């Protein structure tokens, strides 16, 4: 089962290229801090500005670097079904443990189109697939009933990552699908509310810099100790919110740069933070006692 505290891993760049030396350090950092899975080439991994070749190479590189010590979930979504199939097949071929497949963006397909998109991928590639519902970016969401159809018809569709503040939706997913289908939070500040409704963990942005704290919060919730989980949630809440002061992954990559984990390099149309927001971010990192080495 895919559950627990998973990191939406950044993709570091240096001089316009993927920085594989920094990826090495990030993989070891998360293994050492007991993160449950690496999610690579997702939104936080800037997949939208990676070339196909880079995307596939990063997935393969992380799988090889992990050496089975930590699960690797590859972002393989696309708004064209044939592209999503190609990325998903490649991820399986190089040994990824599962794939994260986003609802097709820009096209605004109907629910029937969304169903056929994911069913086609699942039929073509026999690998565990986690759906990714993020309507703020895709322009359309996958209805709970469509998730139910897919889970019923496709045994390898095993879960959904939910980036939505709609807790009624989470309740409906749990009601329809029960405990065997994995619901994961896609928003750090909503992880605890979702887990109170039955979600099994988070694919976390904050986990890039506070993996121990996020894992402890999730583990407490999985054990049913919501009092301790709430204490950690409230402690981390200010950090969760500052990491979304601008479009993700701009703040988290800036935070990783400040902590000496990567360069502060993006690809257009993403760019550096406004100076006043960067100052607030770094002040918050210091407030949490994180080892800021650059500002």
Short mmCIF file of C-alpha atoms in Angstrom, two decimals:
data_model
loop_
_atom_site.label_atom_id
_atom_site.label_comp_id
_atom_site.label_asym_id
_atom_site.label_seq_id
_atom_site.Cartn_x
_atom_site.Cartn_y
_atom_site.Cartn_z
CA UNK A 1 0.00 0.00 0.00
CA UNK A 2 1.14 3.53 -0.77
CA UNK A 3 0.66 5.50 2.41
CA UNK A 4 2.48 7.72 4.86
CA UNK A 5 4.66 10.77 4.37
CA UNK A 6 5.77 11.10 0.75
CA UNK A 7 7.75 13.98 -0.69
CA UNK A 8 6.81 15.90 -3.82
CA UNK A 9 10.46 16.17 -4.78
CA UNK A 10 11.88 19.32 -6.38
CA UNK A 11 13.92 19.01 -9.58
CA UNK A 12 17.11 21.03 -9.04
CA UNK A 13 18.64 22.89 -11.98
CA UNK A 14 22.14 24.28 -12.47
CA UNK A 15 23.27 26.34 -15.46
CA UNK A 16 20.11 25.44 -17.33
CA UNK A 17 20.47 21.67 -16.88
CA UNK A 18 19.11 19.15 -14.39
CA UNK A 19 21.46 19.06 -11.38
CA UNK A 20 21.96 15.35 -10.76
CA UNK A 21 24.54 15.87 -8.00
CA UNK A 22 21.89 17.69 -5.97
CA UNK A 23 19.38 14.95 -6.74
CA UNK A 24 21.83 12.45 -5.22
CA UNK A 25 21.90 14.46 -1.99
CA UNK A 26 18.12 14.86 -1.91
CA UNK A 27 17.53 11.12 -2.32
CA UNK A 28 19.92 10.31 0.53
CA UNK A 29 18.40 13.07 2.68
CA UNK A 30 14.96 11.51 2.42
CA UNK A 31 16.16 7.96 2.95
CA UNK A 32 18.02 9.07 6.06
CA UNK A 33 14.94 10.90 7.37
CA UNK A 34 12.59 7.93 6.77
CA UNK A 35 10.38 9.53 4.13
CA UNK A 36 8.01 6.85 2.82
CA UNK A 37 8.26 7.59 -0.92
CA UNK A 38 9.82 9.94 -3.46
CA UNK A 39 7.37 11.45 -5.93
CA UNK A 40 9.41 12.71 -8.87
CA UNK A 41 8.51 14.85 -11.88
CA UNK A 42 5.24 16.10 -10.47
CA UNK A 43 4.07 19.70 -10.10
CA UNK A 44 6.74 20.43 -7.49
CA UNK A 45 9.29 18.75 -9.75
CA UNK A 46 8.53 21.28 -12.50
CA UNK A 47 7.49 18.56 -14.92
CA UNK A 48 5.79 21.13 -17.15
CA UNK A 49 9.15 22.61 -18.18
CA UNK A 50 11.14 19.38 -18.45
CA UNK A 51 11.72 17.94 -21.89
CA UNK A 52 10.45 14.40 -22.45
CA UNK A 53 14.06 13.21 -22.43
CA UNK A 54 14.80 14.99 -19.14
CA UNK A 55 11.58 13.73 -17.56
CA UNK A 56 12.39 10.12 -18.34
CA UNK A 57 16.04 10.47 -17.36
CA UNK A 58 15.16 11.98 -13.96
CA UNK A 59 12.75 9.13 -13.21
CA UNK A 60 15.31 6.51 -14.21
CA UNK A 61 18.09 8.25 -12.30
CA UNK A 62 16.10 8.49 -9.06
CA UNK A 63 15.04 4.82 -9.29
CA UNK A 64 18.67 3.76 -9.74
CA UNK A 65 19.85 6.03 -6.95
CA UNK A 66 17.16 4.79 -4.56
CA UNK A 67 18.27 1.17 -5.11
CA UNK A 68 15.05 -0.15 -3.60
CA UNK A 69 15.65 1.64 -0.29
CA UNK A 70 12.62 3.90 -0.76
CA UNK A 71 9.59 3.73 -3.04
CA UNK A 72 9.67 5.89 -6.16
CA UNK A 73 6.44 7.20 -7.65
CA UNK A 74 6.87 8.79 -11.06
CA UNK A 75 4.74 11.66 -12.26
CA UNK A 76 3.56 10.52 -15.69
CA UNK A 77 0.48 12.60 -16.41
CA UNK A 78 -0.20 14.51 -19.61
CA UNK A 79 -3.12 16.16 -21.36
CA UNK A 80 -2.68 13.82 -24.34
CA UNK A 81 -3.43 10.19 -23.54
CA UNK A 82 -0.73 8.83 -25.84
CA UNK A 83 1.91 10.96 -24.08
CA UNK A 84 0.74 9.78 -20.66
CA UNK A 85 0.96 6.16 -21.86
CA UNK A 86 4.50 6.73 -23.13
CA UNK A 87 5.67 8.26 -19.84
CA UNK A 88 3.91 5.60 -17.78
CA UNK A 89 5.37 2.74 -19.83
CA UNK A 90 8.84 4.20 -19.47
CA UNK A 91 8.44 4.55 -15.70
CA UNK A 92 7.46 0.90 -15.44
CA UNK A 93 10.35 -0.15 -17.66
CA UNK A 94 12.96 1.56 -15.48
CA UNK A 95 11.53 0.19 -12.24
CA UNK A 96 9.31 2.86 -10.67
CA UNK A 97 7.02 1.47 -7.96
CA UNK A 98 3.97 3.43 -9.12
CA UNK A 99 2.86 6.37 -11.22
CA UNK A 100 1.05 9.58 -10.37
CA UNK A 101 -1.21 10.62 -13.25
CA UNK A 102 -2.81 14.06 -13.26
CA UNK A 103 -6.27 14.78 -14.63
CA UNK A 104 -5.78 16.03 -18.22
CA UNK A 105 -5.26 19.79 -18.15
CA UNK A 106 -6.34 22.57 -20.53
CA UNK A 107 -8.50 20.25 -22.66
CA UNK A 108 -11.32 20.28 -20.05
CA UNK A 109 -12.56 16.80 -21.00
CA UNK A 110 -15.95 15.47 -19.91
CA UNK A 111 -16.16 12.87 -17.15
CA UNK A 112 -16.49 10.20 -19.84
CA UNK A 113 -13.32 11.51 -21.49
CA UNK A 114 -11.49 11.48 -18.16
CA UNK A 115 -12.67 7.91 -17.52
CA UNK A 116 -11.50 6.71 -20.95
CA UNK A 117 -8.16 8.54 -20.56
CA UNK A 118 -7.27 6.80 -17.31
CA UNK A 119 -8.75 3.44 -18.28
CA UNK A 120 -6.70 3.43 -21.47
CA UNK A 121 -3.50 4.12 -19.52
CA UNK A 122 -4.32 1.46 -16.93
CA UNK A 123 -5.12 -1.11 -19.63
CA UNK A 124 -1.92 -0.35 -21.55
CA UNK A 125 0.53 -0.32 -18.61
CA UNK A 126 0.33 -2.75 -15.71
CA UNK A 127 1.72 -0.59 -12.93
CA UNK A 128 0.02 0.84 -9.81
CA UNK A 129 -1.50 4.20 -10.73
CA UNK A 130 -2.46 7.01 -8.36
CA UNK A 131 -4.83 9.56 -9.86
CA UNK A 132 -4.09 13.24 -9.25
CA UNK A 133 -7.02 15.62 -8.79
CA UNK A 134 -5.96 19.29 -8.79
CA UNK A 135 -8.73 21.35 -10.38
CA UNK A 136 -7.05 24.69 -9.64
CA UNK A 137 -4.42 23.77 -12.25
CA UNK A 138 -6.26 21.45 -14.63
CA UNK A 139 -9.50 23.40 -15.03
CA UNK A 140 -11.61 20.30 -14.39
CA UNK A 141 -11.89 17.79 -11.58
CA UNK A 142 -12.51 14.09 -11.66
CA UNK A 143 -15.89 13.38 -10.07
CA UNK A 144 -15.97 10.92 -7.16
CA UNK A 145 -18.26 8.73 -9.24
CA UNK A 146 -15.64 8.63 -12.01
CA UNK A 147 -12.96 7.67 -9.47
CA UNK A 148 -15.29 4.89 -8.31
CA UNK A 149 -15.79 3.62 -11.88
CA UNK A 150 -12.06 3.57 -12.48
CA UNK A 151 -11.28 1.81 -9.20
CA UNK A 152 -13.92 -0.82 -9.99
CA UNK A 153 -12.84 -1.38 -13.60
CA UNK A 154 -9.05 -1.02 -13.27
CA UNK A 155 -7.38 -3.06 -10.47
CA UNK A 156 -4.09 -1.19 -10.94
CA UNK A 157 -5.68 2.21 -10.19
CA UNK A 158 -5.02 2.10 -6.47
CA UNK A 159 -5.46 5.63 -5.13
CA UNK A 160 -5.93 9.34 -5.63
CA UNK A 161 -3.97 12.41 -4.62
CA UNK A 162 -6.42 15.17 -3.70
CA UNK A 163 -5.39 18.82 -3.95
CA UNK A 164 -8.70 20.39 -3.03
CA UNK A 165 -10.10 22.14 0.05
CA UNK A 166 -13.45 20.37 -0.42
CA UNK A 167 -13.74 18.01 2.55
CA UNK A 168 -17.20 16.88 1.42
CA UNK A 169 -15.47 15.44 -1.63
CA UNK A 170 -13.08 13.48 0.61
CA UNK A 171 -16.03 12.15 2.61
CA UNK A 172 -17.75 11.09 -0.61
CA UNK A 173 -14.62 9.34 -1.88
CA UNK A 174 -14.28 7.44 1.39
CA UNK A 175 -17.99 6.55 1.35
CA UNK A 176 -17.83 5.23 -2.21
CA UNK A 177 -14.45 3.53 -2.13
CA UNK A 178 -13.86 2.44 1.44
CA UNK A 179 -10.57 1.72 3.13
CA UNK A 180 -8.89 -0.35 0.40
CA UNK A 181 -8.54 2.58 -2.02
CA UNK A 182 -5.84 5.04 -0.96
CA UNK A 183 -6.72 8.72 -0.62
CA UNK A 184 -3.71 11.02 -0.17
CA UNK A 185 -3.59 14.71 0.62
CA UNK A 186 -1.94 16.93 -1.96
CA UNK A 187 -1.91 20.01 0.27
CA UNK A 188 0.13 20.12 3.48
CA UNK A 189 -2.27 22.32 5.39
CA UNK A 190 -5.17 19.95 4.62
CA UNK A 191 -3.40 16.68 5.44
CA UNK A 192 -4.72 16.34 8.97
CA UNK A 193 -8.36 17.18 8.09
CA UNK A 194 -8.22 14.65 5.24
CA UNK A 195 -6.67 11.99 7.45
CA UNK A 196 -9.41 12.53 10.01
CA UNK A 197 -11.79 11.48 7.22
CA UNK A 198 -9.75 8.41 6.31
CA UNK A 199 -6.93 9.57 4.02
CA UNK A 200 -3.73 7.55 4.34
CA UNK A 201 -1.08 10.27 4.15
CA UNK A 202 0.30 13.09 2.06
CA UNK A 203 2.39 13.84 -0.99
CA UNK A 204 4.01 16.80 0.68
CA UNK A 205 5.78 19.95 -0.48
CA UNK A 206 6.98 20.86 3.02
CA UNK A 207 8.53 17.41 3.31
CA UNK A 208 11.38 18.72 1.13
CA UNK A 209 12.69 20.65 4.16
CA UNK A 210 10.98 19.22 7.29
CA UNK A 211 10.64 15.49 6.56
CA UNK A 212 10.87 14.34 10.17
CA UNK A 213 8.13 16.64 11.41
CA UNK A 214 5.76 15.83 8.53
CA UNK A 215 6.34 12.10 8.96
CA UNK A 216 5.71 12.28 12.69
CA UNK A 217 2.42 14.13 12.12
CA UNK A 218 1.28 11.58 9.54
CA UNK A 219 2.38 8.60 11.61
CA UNK A 220 0.48 9.87 14.65
CA UNK A 221 -2.65 10.28 12.52
CA UNK A 222 -2.28 6.78 11.04
CA UNK A 223 -2.06 5.40 14.58
CA UNK A 224 -5.20 7.33 15.58
CA UNK A 225 -3.37 9.70 17.91
CA UNK A 226 -4.99 12.84 16.57
CA UNK A 227 -4.12 14.91 19.63
CA UNK A 228 -0.39 14.63 18.92
CA UNK A 229 -0.99 14.94 15.18
CA UNK A 230 -2.90 18.17 15.78
CA UNK A 231 -0.08 19.60 17.88
CA UNK A 232 2.33 19.07 15.00
CA UNK A 233 -0.16 20.36 12.43
CA UNK A 234 -0.62 23.61 14.35
CA UNK A 235 3.13 23.92 14.88
CA UNK A 236 3.82 23.48 11.16
CA UNK A 237 0.83 25.46 9.88
CA UNK A 238 2.67 28.77 9.43
CA UNK A 239 5.40 27.02 7.43
CA UNK A 240 2.81 25.17 5.34
CA UNK A 241 1.17 28.46 4.36
CA UNK A 242 4.37 30.45 3.64
CA UNK A 243 5.46 27.73 1.20
CA UNK A 244 2.48 28.71 -0.97
CA UNK A 245 2.92 32.49 -0.73
CA UNK A 246 3.71 32.32 -4.45
CA UNK A 247 3.09 29.61 -7.05
CA UNK A 248 4.45 26.20 -6.07
CA UNK A 249 7.30 25.20 -6.44
CA UNK A 250 8.86 28.69 -6.38
CA UNK A 251 8.85 29.08 -2.55
CA UNK A 252 9.93 25.52 -1.73
CA UNK A 253 12.80 25.61 -4.19
CA UNK A 254 13.84 29.00 -2.78
CA UNK A 255 13.72 27.48 0.71
CA UNK A 256 15.87 24.54 -0.43
CA UNK A 257 18.35 27.04 -1.90
CA UNK A 258 18.46 28.99 1.39
CA UNK A 259 19.20 25.71 3.19
CA UNK A 260 22.04 24.86 0.77
CA UNK A 261 20.21 21.96 -0.92
CA UNK A 262 20.13 23.25 -4.50
CA UNK A 263 20.56 26.32 -6.68
CA UNK A 264 17.83 28.95 -6.93
CA UNK A 265 17.14 28.26 -10.56
CA UNK A 266 13.82 27.96 -12.39
CA UNK A 267 12.68 27.71 -15.97
CA UNK A 268 10.38 30.27 -17.49
CA UNK A 269 7.56 30.95 -17.11
CA UNK A 270 8.50 30.30 -13.45
CA UNK A 271 10.88 32.86 -11.99
CA UNK A 272 12.37 33.98 -8.66
CA UNK A 273 10.19 35.28 -5.83
CA UNK A 274 9.41 38.90 -5.16
CA UNK A 275 12.12 40.17 -2.76
CA UNK A 276 9.60 41.00 -0.03
CA UNK A 277 8.11 37.50 -0.20
CA UNK A 278 11.53 35.85 -0.20
CA UNK A 279 12.41 37.84 2.92
CA UNK A 280 9.24 36.62 4.67
CA UNK A 281 10.03 33.05 3.65
CA UNK A 282 13.58 33.13 4.98
CA UNK A 283 12.44 34.77 8.22
CA UNK A 284 9.98 31.91 8.66
CA UNK A 285 12.67 29.29 8.01
CA UNK A 286 14.79 30.89 10.73
CA UNK A 287 11.81 30.98 13.07
CA UNK A 288 11.55 27.20 12.70
CA UNK A 289 15.24 26.81 13.48
CA UNK A 290 16.13 25.58 10.01
CA UNK A 291 19.82 26.02 9.06
CA UNK A 292 19.69 28.95 6.64
CA UNK A 293 23.06 29.30 4.90
CA UNK A 294 22.09 31.67 2.06
CA UNK A 295 19.82 34.70 1.88
#
